[in-house]
PDB file of C-alpha atoms in Angstrom:
ATOM      1  CA  UNK A   1     -65.488 -70.440 -68.634  1.00 60.00           C
ATOM      2  CA  UNK A   2     -64.067 -66.868 -69.561  1.00 72.00           C
ATOM      3  CA  UNK A   3     -62.932 -65.862 -73.969  1.00 66.00           C
ATOM      4  CA  UNK A   4     -59.416 -65.598 -72.023  1.00 71.00           C
ATOM      5  CA  UNK A   5     -59.588 -69.157 -69.935  1.00 67.00           C
ATOM      6  CA  UNK A   6     -60.207 -70.659 -73.682  1.00 83.00           C
ATOM      7  CA  UNK A   7     -57.647 -68.604 -75.402  1.00 79.00           C
ATOM      8  CA  UNK A   8     -55.522 -69.693 -73.372  1.00 85.00           C
ATOM      9  CA  UNK A   9     -56.747 -73.592 -73.596  1.00 87.00           C
ATOM     10  CA  UNK A  10     -56.417 -73.268 -77.159  1.00 86.00           C
ATOM     11  CA  UNK A  11     -52.921 -71.581 -77.026  1.00 87.00           C
ATOM     12  CA  UNK A  12     -51.621 -74.200 -74.985  1.00 89.00           C
ATOM     13  CA  UNK A  13     -53.294 -76.827 -77.504  1.00 90.00           C
ATOM     14  CA  UNK A  14     -52.265 -75.972 -80.660  1.00 92.00           C
ATOM     15  CA  UNK A  15     -48.383 -74.995 -78.798  1.00 91.00           C
ATOM     16  CA  UNK A  16     -48.751 -79.060 -77.672  1.00 92.00           C
ATOM     17  CA  UNK A  17     -49.747 -79.555 -81.803  1.00 94.00           C
ATOM     18  CA  UNK A  18     -46.452 -77.744 -82.762  1.00 96.00           C
ATOM     19  CA  UNK A  19     -43.997 -79.424 -80.497  1.00 96.00           C
ATOM     20  CA  UNK A  20     -45.266 -83.248 -81.579  1.00 96.00           C
ATOM     21  CA  UNK A  21     -45.250 -82.554 -85.093  1.00 97.00           C
ATOM     22  CA  UNK A  22     -41.670 -80.502 -84.920  1.00 97.00           C
ATOM     23  CA  UNK A  23     -40.408 -84.218 -83.075  1.00 98.00           C
ATOM     24  CA  UNK A  24     -41.771 -86.617 -85.741  1.00 96.00           C
ATOM     25  CA  UNK A  25     -40.173 -83.971 -88.315  1.00 97.00           C
ATOM     26  CA  UNK A  26     -36.647 -83.573 -86.194  1.00 97.00           C
ATOM     27  CA  UNK A  27     -36.894 -87.905 -86.860  1.00 96.00           C
ATOM     28  CA  UNK A  28     -37.240 -88.328 -90.003  1.00 95.00           C
ATOM     29  CA  UNK A  29     -35.219 -85.102 -91.064  1.00 97.00           C
ATOM     30  CA  UNK A  30     -32.233 -87.173 -89.371  1.00 96.00           C
ATOM     31  CA  UNK A  31     -33.387 -91.354 -90.689  1.00 95.00           C
ATOM     32  CA  UNK A  32     -34.082 -89.887 -94.100  1.00 96.00           C
ATOM     33  CA  UNK A  33     -30.729 -88.345 -93.771  1.00 97.00           C
ATOM     34  CA  UNK A  34     -29.031 -91.397 -92.289  1.00 95.00           C
ATOM     35  CA  UNK A  35     -30.058 -93.605 -95.209  1.00 96.00           C
ATOM     36  CA  UNK A  36     -28.240 -90.849 -97.574  1.00 96.00           C
ATOM     37  CA  UNK A  37     -25.152 -90.856 -95.788  1.00 96.00           C
ATOM     38  CA  UNK A  38     -25.864 -87.330 -95.296  1.00 97.00           C
ATOM     39  CA  UNK A  39     -23.971 -87.484 -91.422  1.00 97.00           C
ATOM     40  CA  UNK A  40     -23.988 -83.840 -91.191  1.00 97.00           C
ATOM     41  CA  UNK A  41     -28.159 -83.502 -91.844  1.00 97.00           C
ATOM     42  CA  UNK A  42     -28.197 -86.294 -89.567  1.00 97.00           C
ATOM     43  CA  UNK A  43     -25.745 -84.931 -86.317  1.00 97.00           C
ATOM     44  CA  UNK A  44     -27.530 -82.025 -86.935  1.00 97.00           C
ATOM     45  CA  UNK A  45     -30.646 -83.081 -85.008  1.00 98.00           C
ATOM     46  CA  UNK A  46     -28.560 -84.248 -81.877  1.00 98.00           C
ATOM     47  CA  UNK A  47     -27.883 -82.296 -78.941  1.00 98.00           C
ATOM     48  CA  UNK A  48     -24.216 -81.235 -78.069  1.00 97.00           C
ATOM     49  CA  UNK A  49     -24.551 -83.547 -74.820  1.00 98.00           C
ATOM     50  CA  UNK A  50     -25.909 -86.361 -76.641  1.00 97.00           C
ATOM     51  CA  UNK A  51     -26.028 -89.884 -75.419  1.00 98.00           C
ATOM     52  CA  UNK A  52     -26.588 -93.040 -77.609  1.00 97.00           C
ATOM     53  CA  UNK A  53     -27.249 -96.257 -75.975  1.00 96.00           C
ATOM     54  CA  UNK A  54     -27.763 -99.494 -79.142  1.00 92.00           C
ATOM     55  CA  UNK A  55     -27.848-102.900 -77.630  1.00 79.00           C
ATOM     56  CA  UNK A  56     -24.341-104.404 -78.381  1.00 80.00           C
ATOM     57  CA  UNK A  57     -22.812-101.106 -78.709  1.00 87.00           C
ATOM     58  CA  UNK A  58     -20.859 -99.407 -74.845  1.00 88.00           C
ATOM     59  CA  UNK A  59     -22.563 -96.229 -74.673  1.00 95.00           C
ATOM     60  CA  UNK A  60     -21.368 -93.773 -76.619  1.00 97.00           C
ATOM     61  CA  UNK A  61     -21.274 -89.985 -75.361  1.00 98.00           C
ATOM     62  CA  UNK A  62     -21.279 -86.639 -76.921  1.00 98.00           C
ATOM     63  CA  UNK A  63     -22.327 -85.600 -80.370  1.00 97.00           C
ATOM     64  CA  UNK A  64     -18.891 -86.540 -82.588  1.00 97.00           C
ATOM     65  CA  UNK A  65     -18.719 -89.189 -80.672  1.00 98.00           C
ATOM     66  CA  UNK A  66     -22.525 -90.320 -81.721  1.00 97.00           C
ATOM     67  CA  UNK A  67     -21.114 -89.226 -85.182  1.00 97.00           C
ATOM     68  CA  UNK A  68     -18.052 -90.943 -86.036  1.00 97.00           C
ATOM     69  CA  UNK A  69     -18.850 -94.260 -84.551  1.00 95.00           C
ATOM     70  CA  UNK A  70     -22.619 -94.368 -86.879  1.00 95.00           C
ATOM     71  CA  UNK A  71     -20.449 -93.240 -89.630  1.00 96.00           C
ATOM     72  CA  UNK A  72     -17.835 -96.187 -89.612  1.00 94.00           C
ATOM     73  CA  UNK A  73     -20.901 -98.421 -88.940  1.00 92.00           C
ATOM     74  CA  UNK A  74     -23.214 -97.740 -91.377  1.00 93.00           C
ATOM     75  CA  UNK A  75     -21.304 -96.305 -94.616  1.00 92.00           C
ATOM     76  CA  UNK A  76     -19.792 -99.697 -95.760  1.00 90.00           C
ATOM     77  CA  UNK A  77     -23.403-100.630 -97.264  1.00 90.00           C
ATOM     78  CA  UNK A  78     -24.595 -99.484-100.379  1.00 89.00           C
ATOM     79  CA  UNK A  79     -27.983 -98.849 -99.330  1.00 90.00           C
ATOM     80  CA  UNK A  80     -30.486 -98.677 -96.292  1.00 92.00           C
ATOM     81  CA  UNK A  81     -33.370 -98.012 -95.297  1.00 94.00           C
ATOM     82  CA  UNK A  82     -34.270 -96.907 -90.926  1.00 94.00           C
ATOM     83  CA  UNK A  83     -37.820 -96.920 -90.403  1.00 95.00           C
ATOM     84  CA  UNK A  84     -39.021 -94.931 -87.662  1.00 95.00           C
ATOM     85  CA  UNK A  85     -42.626 -96.851 -86.465  1.00 95.00           C
ATOM     86  CA  UNK A  86     -45.666 -96.682 -84.108  1.00 96.00           C
ATOM     87  CA  UNK A  87     -43.838 -92.557 -82.802  1.00 96.00           C
ATOM     88  CA  UNK A  88     -45.985 -91.973 -79.688  1.00 97.00           C
ATOM     89  CA  UNK A  89     -44.236 -88.099 -77.842  1.00 97.00           C
ATOM     90  CA  UNK A  90     -45.187 -86.076 -74.758  1.00 97.00           C
ATOM     91  CA  UNK A  91     -44.049 -82.648 -74.236  1.00 97.00           C
ATOM     92  CA  UNK A  92     -43.238 -81.311 -70.743  1.00 96.00           C
ATOM     93  CA  UNK A  93     -42.006 -78.155 -71.534  1.00 95.00           C
ATOM     94  CA  UNK A  94     -38.885 -77.626 -72.816  1.00 97.00           C
ATOM     95  CA  UNK A  95     -38.380 -81.539 -72.442  1.00 98.00           C
ATOM     96  CA  UNK A  96     -39.934 -84.024 -74.486  1.00 98.00           C
ATOM     97  CA  UNK A  97     -39.377 -87.890 -74.615  1.00 98.00           C
ATOM     98  CA  UNK A  98     -40.502 -90.207 -77.179  1.00 97.00           C
ATOM     99  CA  UNK A  99     -41.073 -94.313 -77.593  1.00 98.00           C
ATOM    100  CA  UNK A 100     -41.074 -95.737 -80.863  1.00 97.00           C
ATOM    101  CA  UNK A 101     -40.283 -99.104 -82.977  1.00 97.00           C
ATOM    102  CA  UNK A 102     -37.121 -99.629 -85.192  1.00 95.00           C
ATOM    103  CA  UNK A 103     -37.073-101.311 -88.810  1.00 96.00           C
ATOM    104  CA  UNK A 104     -33.712-101.078 -90.319  1.00 94.00           C
ATOM    105  CA  UNK A 105     -33.200-102.762 -93.557  1.00 93.00           C
ATOM    106  CA  UNK A 106     -29.490-102.566 -94.880  1.00 91.00           C
ATOM    107  CA  UNK A 107     -27.789-104.151 -98.426  1.00 87.00           C
ATOM    108  CA  UNK A 108     -24.546-105.128 -98.179  1.00 79.00           C
ATOM    109  CA  UNK A 109     -24.177-105.665-102.598  1.00 75.00           C
ATOM    110  CA  UNK A 110     -26.630-103.875-104.646  1.00 71.00           C
ATOM    111  CA  UNK A 111     -28.700-105.983-107.286  1.00 67.00           C
ATOM    112  CA  UNK A 112     -27.232-109.207-105.437  1.00 67.00           C
ATOM    113  CA  UNK A 113     -30.057-112.339-104.236  1.00 61.00           C
ATOM    114  CA  UNK A 114     -28.540-112.613-101.258  1.00 69.00           C
ATOM    115  CA  UNK A 115     -31.522-111.760 -98.456  1.00 75.00           C
ATOM    116  CA  UNK A 116     -30.327-107.947 -96.941  1.00 87.00           C
ATOM    117  CA  UNK A 117     -29.417-108.076 -93.358  1.00 90.00           C
ATOM    118  CA  UNK A 118     -31.939-106.741 -91.473  1.00 93.00           C
ATOM    119  CA  UNK A 119     -33.626-105.812 -87.495  1.00 94.00           C
ATOM    120  CA  UNK A 120     -35.999-104.207 -85.283  1.00 95.00           C
ATOM    121  CA  UNK A 121     -36.056-103.259 -82.033  1.00 96.00           C
ATOM    122  CA  UNK A 122     -37.695-100.165 -79.614  1.00 97.00           C
ATOM    123  CA  UNK A 123     -36.622 -96.896 -79.505  1.00 96.00           C
ATOM    124  CA  UNK A 124     -36.413 -94.318 -76.146  1.00 97.00           C
ATOM    125  CA  UNK A 125     -35.895 -91.003 -76.469  1.00 98.00           C
ATOM    126  CA  UNK A 126     -35.085 -87.878 -75.166  1.00 98.00           C
ATOM    127  CA  UNK A 127     -35.579 -84.487 -76.716  1.00 98.00           C
ATOM    128  CA  UNK A 128     -34.581 -80.800 -75.339  1.00 98.00           C
ATOM    129  CA  UNK A 129     -35.703 -77.671 -76.582  1.00 97.00           C
ATOM    130  CA  UNK A 130     -33.004 -74.903 -77.217  1.00 93.00           C
ATOM    131  CA  UNK A 131     -33.063 -71.785 -78.640  1.00 93.00           C
ATOM    132  CA  UNK A 132     -32.758 -73.186 -82.602  1.00 90.00           C
ATOM    133  CA  UNK A 133     -35.772 -75.766 -81.442  1.00 96.00           C
ATOM    134  CA  UNK A 134     -35.765 -79.394 -80.045  1.00 98.00           C
ATOM    135  CA  UNK A 135     -32.794 -81.558 -80.097  1.00 98.00           C
ATOM    136  CA  UNK A 136     -32.094 -85.192 -80.257  1.00 98.00           C
ATOM    137  CA  UNK A 137     -30.444 -85.494 -75.684  1.00 98.00           C
ATOM    138  CA  UNK A 138     -30.846 -89.327 -75.982  1.00 98.00           C
ATOM    139  CA  UNK A 139     -31.368 -92.322 -78.181  1.00 97.00           C
ATOM    140  CA  UNK A 140     -32.056 -96.025 -76.536  1.00 97.00           C
ATOM    141  CA  UNK A 141     -32.674 -98.796 -78.905  1.00 94.00           C
ATOM    142  CA  UNK A 142     -32.558-102.038 -78.379  1.00 93.00           C
ATOM    143  CA  UNK A 143     -32.817-105.273 -80.629  1.00 93.00           C
ATOM    144  CA  UNK A 144     -35.519-107.317 -80.116  1.00 94.00           C
ATOM    145  CA  UNK A 145     -35.069-108.931 -84.315  1.00 94.00           C
ATOM    146  CA  UNK A 146     -32.580-109.995 -86.910  1.00 93.00           C
ATOM    147  CA  UNK A 147     -33.032-111.398 -89.924  1.00 92.00           C
ATOM    148  CA  UNK A 148     -30.189-111.695 -92.903  1.00 88.00           C
ATOM    149  CA  UNK A 149     -26.916-112.285 -92.273  1.00 84.00           C
ATOM    150  CA  UNK A 150     -24.930-108.797 -90.779  1.00 84.00           C
ATOM    151  CA  UNK A 151     -22.265-109.737 -93.720  1.00 81.00           C
ATOM    152  CA  UNK A 152     -20.345-106.399 -92.120  1.00 83.00           C
ATOM    153  CA  UNK A 153     -20.426-107.159 -88.859  1.00 82.00           C
ATOM    154  CA  UNK A 154     -21.664-103.593 -88.133  1.00 82.00           C
ATOM    155  CA  UNK A 155     -23.529-104.586 -84.970  1.00 80.00           C
ATOM    156  CA  UNK A 156     -21.970-107.099 -84.189  1.00 74.00           C
TER     157      UNK A 156
END
């Protein structure tokens, strides 16, 4: 193998690692913003032509429609935690796909003895790299389980 081939191979592997880390960072930044109800930071992670598919909701098209729905549904919760578990991404040039699991926990009344509402299920993502970096293009989220009562009926 020539020095050029070694260098090219190393450069490809390094780029793949950087892309995967950038995608993980994008998701962590966005979902931490959800927990803080920082809707602007969260929606900056999405492409203009984004699509959100979530179990009980109709398919939502467009970045601003995604923001409006999620803000409407999640803003009444006093506090939330969005966990992304077992995340895996595959990168192919300027496109990427990913999978993971969601574990969502929400509290309606801080300090209450009532149980928080929680749910979990699979994530399925599509990403696109643009001039400003990676963005989320499509998110499919299924609900496999719930625990507690969704007293706000936000996810019905």
